[in-house]
Amino acid sequence: MTSSANPAPSILDRLSAPHRGPVPFSVEFFPPKDAEAEARLWRAVRTFERLGPAFVSMTYGAGGSTRDRTVRITGELAAQTTLLPVAHLTAVNHSIAELRALVGAYADQGITNILALRGDPPGDPLGDWIRHPDGVEYAEDLVRLIDDLGDFHVGVASFPEGHHRAPDLDHDTRALVKKLRAGAEYSITQMFFDVDDFLRLRDRVSQADPEQGAKPLIPGIMPITSLATVRRMTELSGSVIPPDVYARFADAAGDGAEENREAVRAVGIDFATEMARRLIAEGVPCLHFCSLNFAKATSEVLERLGVDTSSVLPATSAAR
Ligand SMILES: Cc1cc2nc3c(=O)[nH]c(=O)nc-3n(C[C@H](O)[C@H](O)[C@H](O)COP(=O)(O)OP(=O)(O)OC[C@H]3O[C@@H](n4cnc5c(N)ncnc54)[C@H](O)[C@@H]3O)c2cc1C
């Protein structure tokens, strides 16, 4: 049981608090591999700190040294910044006892917001899922496990195009509803390319269970700055990039051996801004930016959305 005199706010608290710009926003980081990458992460963290995100999240990789670094850095985000961190936690390769210990390690650092995920098999994310013999089968089980441990605020993942392992969209919608009924307070979507997919997911959840449909469904957006990144992200997640969207990026990349990064980046900022504007018009509670540990592209999108970024953009103009 967590027992802090000043418990951290929940994501729901943050989404209903005053915010800059037309809608709250949040930022996703991933654990850096080495000291240089860690320094870059901290530059991005300090930049975003000035823009006031509702929360930031740190993804989770199951490998031993990455895991320790992830827990440490997420703790540092809580202790050394004004940001509210959400720790992603996956069930991959973990027994229930290990999962409990990890949740305890986060709680010891004052982190009570956790995104409960099943995770993917290490090595081949699209390979067969094998449950740890003493672990959990679905994210739904992890939601319950975390909730049972104390005063945590748990979120889950959702998939506008459907999860790559789900036989169909209805199955996947039911899986999301189960996670929400198990106690998840909100969900964050995988990045997607078609706003209609997001809106259809929102409708399906509301139809399946209006009470769960009322919980925040937060769209994940990635300001794309390279075609190679788009390809890698879609390969890893099994998501599909619509041909017209791909053509937009491919045209910008050009036919040369090296893609035209500047042109691709410009399309990426335009595309993310267009998606964000439409999502805001559709009343989303927050925009969750997959930053890849860089601040500049997301800051540019935020600026176009009307967020005051003047304290940030000139200072980061050398960054990506
Ligand atoms: C916002 C976001 C953040 C992420 N962060 C990370 C991260 O930090 N680290 C990482 O390794 N991965 C991360 N992932 C990837 C995620 O772990 C994978 O996509 C994984 O394959 C699915 O995780 P899940 O939590 O949605 O699993 P689950 O909800 O357990 O779903 C897995 C599959 O089982 C089905 N299913 C779920 N519940 C049931 C049920 N009760 N009965 C029958 N079928 C069911 C679902 O339809 C789905 O096909 C993230 C994904 C998103 C969208």
CSV table of C-alpha atoms in Angstrom, one decimal, residues 1-305:
chain,number,residue,atom,x,y,z
A,1,MET,CA,0.0,0.0,0.0
A,2,THR,CA,1.4,3.4,-0.9
A,3,SER,CA,1.3,5.9,1.9
A,4,SER,CA,2.5,9.3,0.9
A,5,ALA,CA,1.5,12.5,2.8
A,6,ASN,CA,1.3,14.3,-0.6
A,7,PRO,CA,0.3,11.7,-3.2
A,8,ALA,CA,1.1,12.6,-6.8
A,9,PRO,CA,-1.9,13.8,-8.8
A,10,SER,CA,-3.6,11.3,-11.1
A,11,ILE,CA,-3.7,11.7,-14.9
A,12,LEU,CA,-7.5,12.5,-14.5
A,13,ASP,CA,-6.6,15.3,-12.1
A,14,ARG,CA,-4.1,16.7,-14.6
A,15,LEU,CA,-6.5,16.5,-17.6
A,16,SER,CA,-9.1,18.6,-15.7
A,17,ALA,CA,-6.5,21.2,-14.5
A,18,PRO,CA,-5.9,24.5,-16.3
A,19,HIS,CA,-3.6,24.1,-19.3
A,20,ARG,CA,-1.9,26.1,-22.0
A,21,GLY,CA,-3.2,25.9,-25.6
A,22,PRO,CA,-6.4,24.4,-26.9
A,23,VAL,CA,-6.1,21.0,-25.1
A,24,PRO,CA,-3.7,19.4,-22.6
A,25,PHE,CA,-0.8,17.5,-24.0
A,26,SER,CA,1.6,14.8,-22.8
A,27,VAL,CA,4.9,13.5,-23.9
A,28,GLU,CA,6.3,9.9,-24.2
A,29,PHE,CA,10.0,9.2,-23.7
A,30,PHE,CA,11.9,6.0,-24.0
A,31,PRO,CA,14.8,4.9,-21.8
A,32,PRO,CA,18.2,6.0,-23.2
A,33,LYS,CA,20.8,3.4,-23.9
A,34,ASP,CA,23.9,5.3,-22.9
A,35,ALA,CA,25.2,8.4,-21.3
A,36,GLU,CA,25.0,10.5,-24.5
A,37,ALA,CA,21.4,9.4,-25.1
A,38,GLU,CA,20.6,10.2,-21.5
A,39,ALA,CA,22.0,13.7,-21.9
A,40,ARG,CA,19.8,14.2,-24.9
A,41,LEU,CA,16.8,12.9,-23.0
A,42,TRP,CA,17.4,15.4,-20.3
A,43,ARG,CA,17.7,18.3,-22.8
A,44,ALA,CA,14.2,17.3,-24.1
A,45,VAL,CA,12.9,16.9,-20.6
A,46,ARG,CA,14.0,20.4,-19.6
A,47,THR,CA,12.5,21.9,-22.8
A,48,PHE,CA,9.2,20.2,-22.3
A,49,GLU,CA,9.2,21.3,-18.7
A,50,ARG,CA,8.9,24.9,-19.9
A,51,LEU,CA,5.8,24.0,-22.0
A,52,GLY,CA,3.8,22.4,-19.1
A,53,PRO,CA,2.7,19.0,-20.3
A,54,ALA,CA,-0.1,17.4,-18.3
A,55,PHE,CA,2.2,14.4,-17.8
A,56,VAL,CA,5.1,12.6,-19.3
A,57,SER,CA,5.5,8.8,-19.7
A,58,MET,CA,8.5,6.6,-19.9
A,59,THR,CA,8.3,3.4,-21.9
A,60,TYR,CA,9.6,0.1,-20.5
A,61,GLY,CA,11.9,-2.5,-21.9
A,62,ALA,CA,12.2,-5.8,-20.1
A,63,GLY,CA,16.0,-6.2,-20.4
A,64,GLY,CA,17.9,-6.1,-17.0
A,65,SER,CA,20.1,-3.1,-17.4
A,66,THR,CA,17.5,-1.1,-19.4
A,67,ARG,CA,15.0,-1.9,-16.7
A,68,ASP,CA,17.2,-0.6,-13.9
A,69,ARG,CA,17.9,2.6,-15.8
A,70,THR,CA,14.3,3.0,-16.6
A,71,VAL,CA,13.2,2.8,-13.0
A,72,ARG,CA,16.0,5.2,-12.0
A,73,ILE,CA,15.3,7.8,-14.6
A,74,THR,CA,11.6,7.7,-14.1
A,75,GLY,CA,12.3,8.3,-10.4
A,76,GLU,CA,14.5,11.2,-11.3
A,77,LEU,CA,11.7,12.7,-13.4
A,78,ALA,CA,9.5,12.6,-10.3
A,79,ALA,CA,12.1,13.9,-7.9
A,80,GLN,CA,14.1,16.5,-10.0
A,81,THR,CA,11.5,18.0,-12.3
A,82,THR,CA,8.1,19.6,-12.2
A,83,LEU,CA,6.7,16.9,-14.5
A,84,LEU,CA,4.3,14.2,-13.6
A,85,PRO,CA,5.7,10.9,-14.7
A,86,VAL,CA,3.7,7.8,-15.8
A,87,ALA,CA,5.8,4.6,-15.7
A,88,HIS,CA,4.9,2.1,-18.4
A,89,LEU,CA,5.2,-1.5,-17.0
A,90,THR,CA,5.0,-4.6,-19.1
A,91,ALA,CA,4.4,-8.2,-18.1
A,92,VAL,CA,7.0,-9.7,-20.5
A,93,ASN,CA,9.4,-12.1,-18.8
A,94,HIS,CA,8.2,-11.2,-15.3
A,95,SER,CA,6.8,-13.3,-12.6
A,96,ILE,CA,4.0,-11.8,-10.5
A,97,ALA,CA,6.5,-11.4,-7.6
A,98,GLU,CA,8.8,-9.4,-9.9
A,99,LEU,CA,5.9,-7.2,-11.1
A,100,ARG,CA,5.0,-6.5,-7.5
A,101,ALA,CA,8.6,-5.6,-6.7
A,102,LEU,CA,8.7,-3.2,-9.7
A,103,VAL,CA,5.5,-1.5,-8.7
A,104,GLY,CA,6.9,-1.2,-5.2
A,105,ALA,CA,10.1,0.3,-6.6
A,106,TYR,CA,8.1,2.9,-8.4
A,107,ALA,CA,5.9,3.6,-5.4
A,108,ASP,CA,9.1,4.1,-3.3
A,109,GLN,CA,10.0,7.0,-5.6
A,110,GLY,CA,6.5,8.5,-5.4
A,111,ILE,CA,5.3,7.2,-8.7
A,112,THR,CA,1.7,6.1,-8.5
A,113,ASN,CA,0.7,6.6,-12.2
A,114,ILE,CA,1.4,3.4,-14.2
A,115,LEU,CA,0.5,2.4,-17.7
A,116,ALA,CA,-0.2,-1.4,-17.5
A,117,LEU,CA,0.9,-3.3,-20.6
A,118,ARG,CA,1.3,-6.8,-21.6
A,119,GLY,CA,4.4,-6.0,-23.8
A,120,ASP,CA,5.7,-7.9,-26.8
A,121,PRO,CA,8.1,-10.9,-27.0
A,122,PRO,CA,11.7,-9.5,-26.9
A,123,GLY,CA,13.5,-9.8,-30.2
A,124,ASP,CA,10.5,-10.2,-32.5
A,125,PRO,CA,7.6,-8.0,-31.3
A,126,LEU,CA,5.3,-9.8,-33.8
A,127,GLY,CA,6.4,-13.3,-32.6
A,128,ASP,CA,4.4,-15.6,-30.4
A,129,TRP,CA,3.5,-14.3,-27.0
A,130,ILE,CA,4.6,-16.7,-24.3
A,131,ARG,CA,3.4,-16.0,-20.8
A,132,HIS,CA,6.0,-16.2,-17.9
A,133,PRO,CA,5.1,-19.4,-16.0
A,134,ASP,CA,4.5,-17.4,-12.9
A,135,GLY,CA,3.3,-14.2,-14.7
A,136,VAL,CA,0.1,-12.8,-16.1
A,137,GLU,CA,-1.6,-13.4,-19.4
A,138,TYR,CA,-3.2,-10.1,-20.3
A,139,ALA,CA,-2.8,-6.4,-19.4
A,140,GLU,CA,-6.1,-6.7,-17.7
A,141,ASP,CA,-4.5,-9.0,-15.1
A,142,LEU,CA,-1.7,-6.4,-14.6
A,143,VAL,CA,-4.3,-3.7,-14.0
A,144,ARG,CA,-5.8,-5.7,-11.2
A,145,LEU,CA,-2.4,-6.6,-9.8
A,146,ILE,CA,-1.4,-3.0,-9.6
A,147,ASP,CA,-4.7,-1.8,-8.2
A,148,ASP,CA,-4.5,-4.4,-5.5
A,149,LEU,CA,-1.1,-3.1,-4.3
A,150,GLY,CA,-2.4,0.3,-3.2
A,151,ASP,CA,-3.5,3.8,-4.3
A,152,PHE,CA,-2.3,3.6,-7.9
A,153,HIS,CA,-3.8,5.3,-11.0
A,154,VAL,CA,-3.6,2.9,-13.9
A,155,GLY,CA,-3.9,3.5,-17.6
A,156,VAL,CA,-3.8,1.0,-20.5
A,157,ALA,CA,-3.0,0.8,-24.2
A,158,SER,CA,-5.6,1.0,-27.0
A,159,PHE,CA,-5.3,0.4,-30.7
A,160,PRO,CA,-7.3,2.5,-33.3
A,161,GLU,CA,-6.4,0.0,-36.0
A,162,GLY,CA,-7.0,-3.0,-33.7
A,163,HIS,CA,-4.2,-4.9,-32.0
A,164,HIS,CA,-2.1,-6.9,-34.4
A,165,ARG,CA,-2.9,-10.2,-32.4
A,166,ALA,CA,-6.7,-9.6,-32.2
A,167,PRO,CA,-8.7,-11.6,-34.6
A,168,ASP,CA,-11.0,-8.6,-35.3
A,169,LEU,CA,-11.9,-5.1,-34.1
A,170,ASP,CA,-14.8,-6.3,-31.9
A,171,HIS,CA,-12.6,-8.7,-30.0
A,172,ASP,CA,-10.0,-5.9,-29.5
A,173,THR,CA,-12.7,-3.5,-28.4
A,174,ARG,CA,-14.0,-6.0,-25.8
A,175,ALA,CA,-10.4,-6.5,-24.6
A,176,LEU,CA,-10.0,-2.7,-24.1
A,177,VAL,CA,-13.4,-2.6,-22.3
A,178,LYS,CA,-12.2,-5.4,-20.0
A,179,LYS,CA,-9.1,-3.5,-19.1
A,180,LEU,CA,-11.1,-0.4,-18.3
A,181,ARG,CA,-13.6,-2.3,-16.2
A,182,ALA,CA,-10.7,-3.9,-14.4
A,183,GLY,CA,-9.9,-0.4,-13.1
A,184,ALA,CA,-7.9,1.4,-15.7
A,185,GLU,CA,-8.8,5.1,-15.6
A,186,TYR,CA,-7.9,6.1,-19.2
A,187,SER,CA,-6.2,4.7,-22.2
A,188,ILE,CA,-3.5,5.9,-24.6
A,189,THR,CA,-3.6,4.8,-28.2
A,190,GLN,CA,-0.8,3.5,-30.3
A,191,MET,CA,0.3,6.0,-32.9
A,192,PHE,CA,-2.0,6.0,-36.0
A,193,PHE,CA,-2.3,7.7,-39.3
A,194,ASP,CA,-6.1,7.9,-39.9
A,195,VAL,CA,-8.1,10.0,-37.4
A,196,ASP,CA,-11.2,8.1,-38.5
A,197,ASP,CA,-9.7,4.9,-37.0
A,198,PHE,CA,-9.4,6.7,-33.7
A,199,LEU,CA,-13.0,8.0,-33.9
A,200,ARG,CA,-14.3,4.6,-34.8
A,201,LEU,CA,-12.5,3.1,-31.8
A,202,ARG,CA,-14.1,5.7,-29.6
A,203,ASP,CA,-17.5,4.9,-30.9
A,204,ARG,CA,-17.0,1.2,-30.5
A,205,VAL,CA,-16.0,1.5,-26.9
A,206,SER,CA,-18.9,3.9,-26.1
A,207,GLN,CA,-21.3,1.5,-27.8
A,208,ALA,CA,-19.9,-1.6,-26.0
A,209,ASP,CA,-20.0,0.1,-22.6
A,210,PRO,CA,-21.0,3.8,-22.2
A,211,GLU,CA,-19.5,4.0,-18.7
A,212,GLN,CA,-16.1,2.9,-19.9
A,213,GLY,CA,-16.5,4.9,-23.1
A,214,ALA,CA,-16.6,8.0,-20.9
A,215,LYS,CA,-13.1,7.5,-19.7
A,216,PRO,CA,-10.4,9.5,-21.5
A,217,LEU,CA,-9.2,7.9,-24.7
A,218,ILE,CA,-5.9,9.8,-25.4
A,219,PRO,CA,-4.6,9.7,-29.0
A,220,GLY,CA,-0.9,9.0,-29.5
A,221,ILE,CA,0.7,11.2,-32.2
A,222,MET,CA,4.2,11.1,-33.6
A,223,PRO,CA,5.6,14.1,-35.5
A,224,ILE,CA,7.4,12.1,-38.1
A,225,THR,CA,10.9,13.4,-39.0
A,226,SER,CA,12.2,10.6,-41.2
A,227,LEU,CA,10.7,8.0,-43.5
A,228,ALA,CA,13.0,5.4,-42.1
A,229,THR,CA,11.4,6.0,-38.7
A,230,VAL,CA,7.9,5.6,-40.1
A,231,ARG,CA,8.9,2.3,-41.6
A,232,ARG,CA,10.5,1.0,-38.4
A,233,MET,CA,7.6,2.1,-36.2
A,234,THR,CA,5.0,0.4,-38.4
A,235,GLU,CA,7.2,-2.8,-38.6
A,236,LEU,CA,7.5,-2.9,-34.8
A,237,SER,CA,3.8,-2.3,-34.1
A,238,GLY,CA,2.2,-4.1,-37.0
A,239,SER,CA,0.2,-0.9,-37.8
A,240,VAL,CA,-0.5,0.0,-41.4
A,241,ILE,CA,0.3,3.3,-43.0
A,242,PRO,CA,-2.4,4.2,-45.5
A,243,PRO,CA,-1.0,4.4,-49.1
A,244,ASP,CA,-1.9,8.1,-49.6
A,245,VAL,CA,-0.1,9.1,-46.4
A,246,TYR,CA,2.9,7.0,-47.3
A,247,ALA,CA,3.0,8.6,-50.7
A,248,ARG,CA,3.1,12.1,-49.1
A,249,PHE,CA,6.2,11.1,-47.1
A,250,ALA,CA,7.8,9.1,-49.9
A,251,ASP,CA,7.4,12.1,-52.4
A,252,ALA,CA,9.1,14.3,-49.9
A,253,ALA,CA,11.9,11.8,-49.3
A,254,GLY,CA,12.7,11.8,-53.0
A,255,ASP,CA,14.5,9.2,-55.1
A,256,GLY,CA,18.0,9.7,-53.9
A,257,ALA,CA,20.0,7.2,-51.9
A,258,GLU,CA,19.6,9.5,-48.9
A,259,GLU,CA,16.1,10.7,-48.0
A,260,ASN,CA,15.5,14.4,-48.1
A,261,ARG,CA,15.2,14.7,-44.3
A,262,GLU,CA,14.2,18.4,-44.3
A,263,ALA,CA,11.3,17.8,-46.7
A,264,VAL,CA,10.2,14.7,-44.9
A,265,ARG,CA,10.3,16.6,-41.6
A,266,ALA,CA,8.2,19.4,-43.0
A,267,VAL,CA,5.6,17.0,-44.1
A,268,GLY,CA,5.7,15.3,-40.7
A,269,ILE,CA,5.1,18.5,-38.9
A,270,ASP,CA,2.2,19.4,-41.3
A,271,PHE,CA,0.7,16.0,-41.0
A,272,ALA,CA,0.9,15.8,-37.2
A,273,THR,CA,-0.6,19.3,-36.9
A,274,GLU,CA,-3.5,18.4,-39.3
A,275,MET,CA,-4.2,15.3,-37.2
A,276,ALA,CA,-4.0,17.2,-34.0
A,277,ARG,CA,-6.4,19.9,-35.2
A,278,ARG,CA,-9.0,17.4,-36.2
A,279,LEU,CA,-8.6,15.5,-33.0
A,280,ILE,CA,-9.0,18.7,-31.0
A,281,ALA,CA,-12.2,19.5,-33.0
A,282,GLU,CA,-13.4,16.1,-32.1
A,283,GLY,CA,-13.0,16.9,-28.4
A,284,VAL,CA,-10.1,14.6,-27.4
A,285,PRO,CA,-9.0,15.1,-23.7
A,286,CYS,CA,-5.3,15.3,-24.4
A,287,LEU,CA,-2.7,14.8,-27.2
A,288,HIS,CA,0.0,12.3,-26.4
A,289,PHE,CA,3.2,13.0,-28.3
A,290,CYS,CA,5.7,10.2,-29.0
A,291,SER,CA,8.8,12.4,-28.8
A,292,LEU,CA,11.6,9.9,-29.4
A,293,ASN,CA,13.4,12.0,-26.8
A,294,PHE,CA,13.6,15.1,-29.0
A,295,ALA,CA,11.6,18.3,-28.2
A,296,LYS,CA,11.8,20.4,-31.3
A,297,ALA,CA,9.3,18.7,-33.7
A,298,THR,CA,6.7,18.4,-31.0
A,299,SER,CA,7.3,22.0,-29.9
A,300,GLU,CA,6.7,23.1,-33.5
A,301,VAL,CA,3.4,21.2,-33.7
A,302,LEU,CA,2.4,22.7,-30.4
A,303,GLU,CA,3.3,26.2,-31.6
A,304,ARG,CA,1.0,25.7,-34.6
A,305,LEU,CA,-1.8,24.6,-32.3
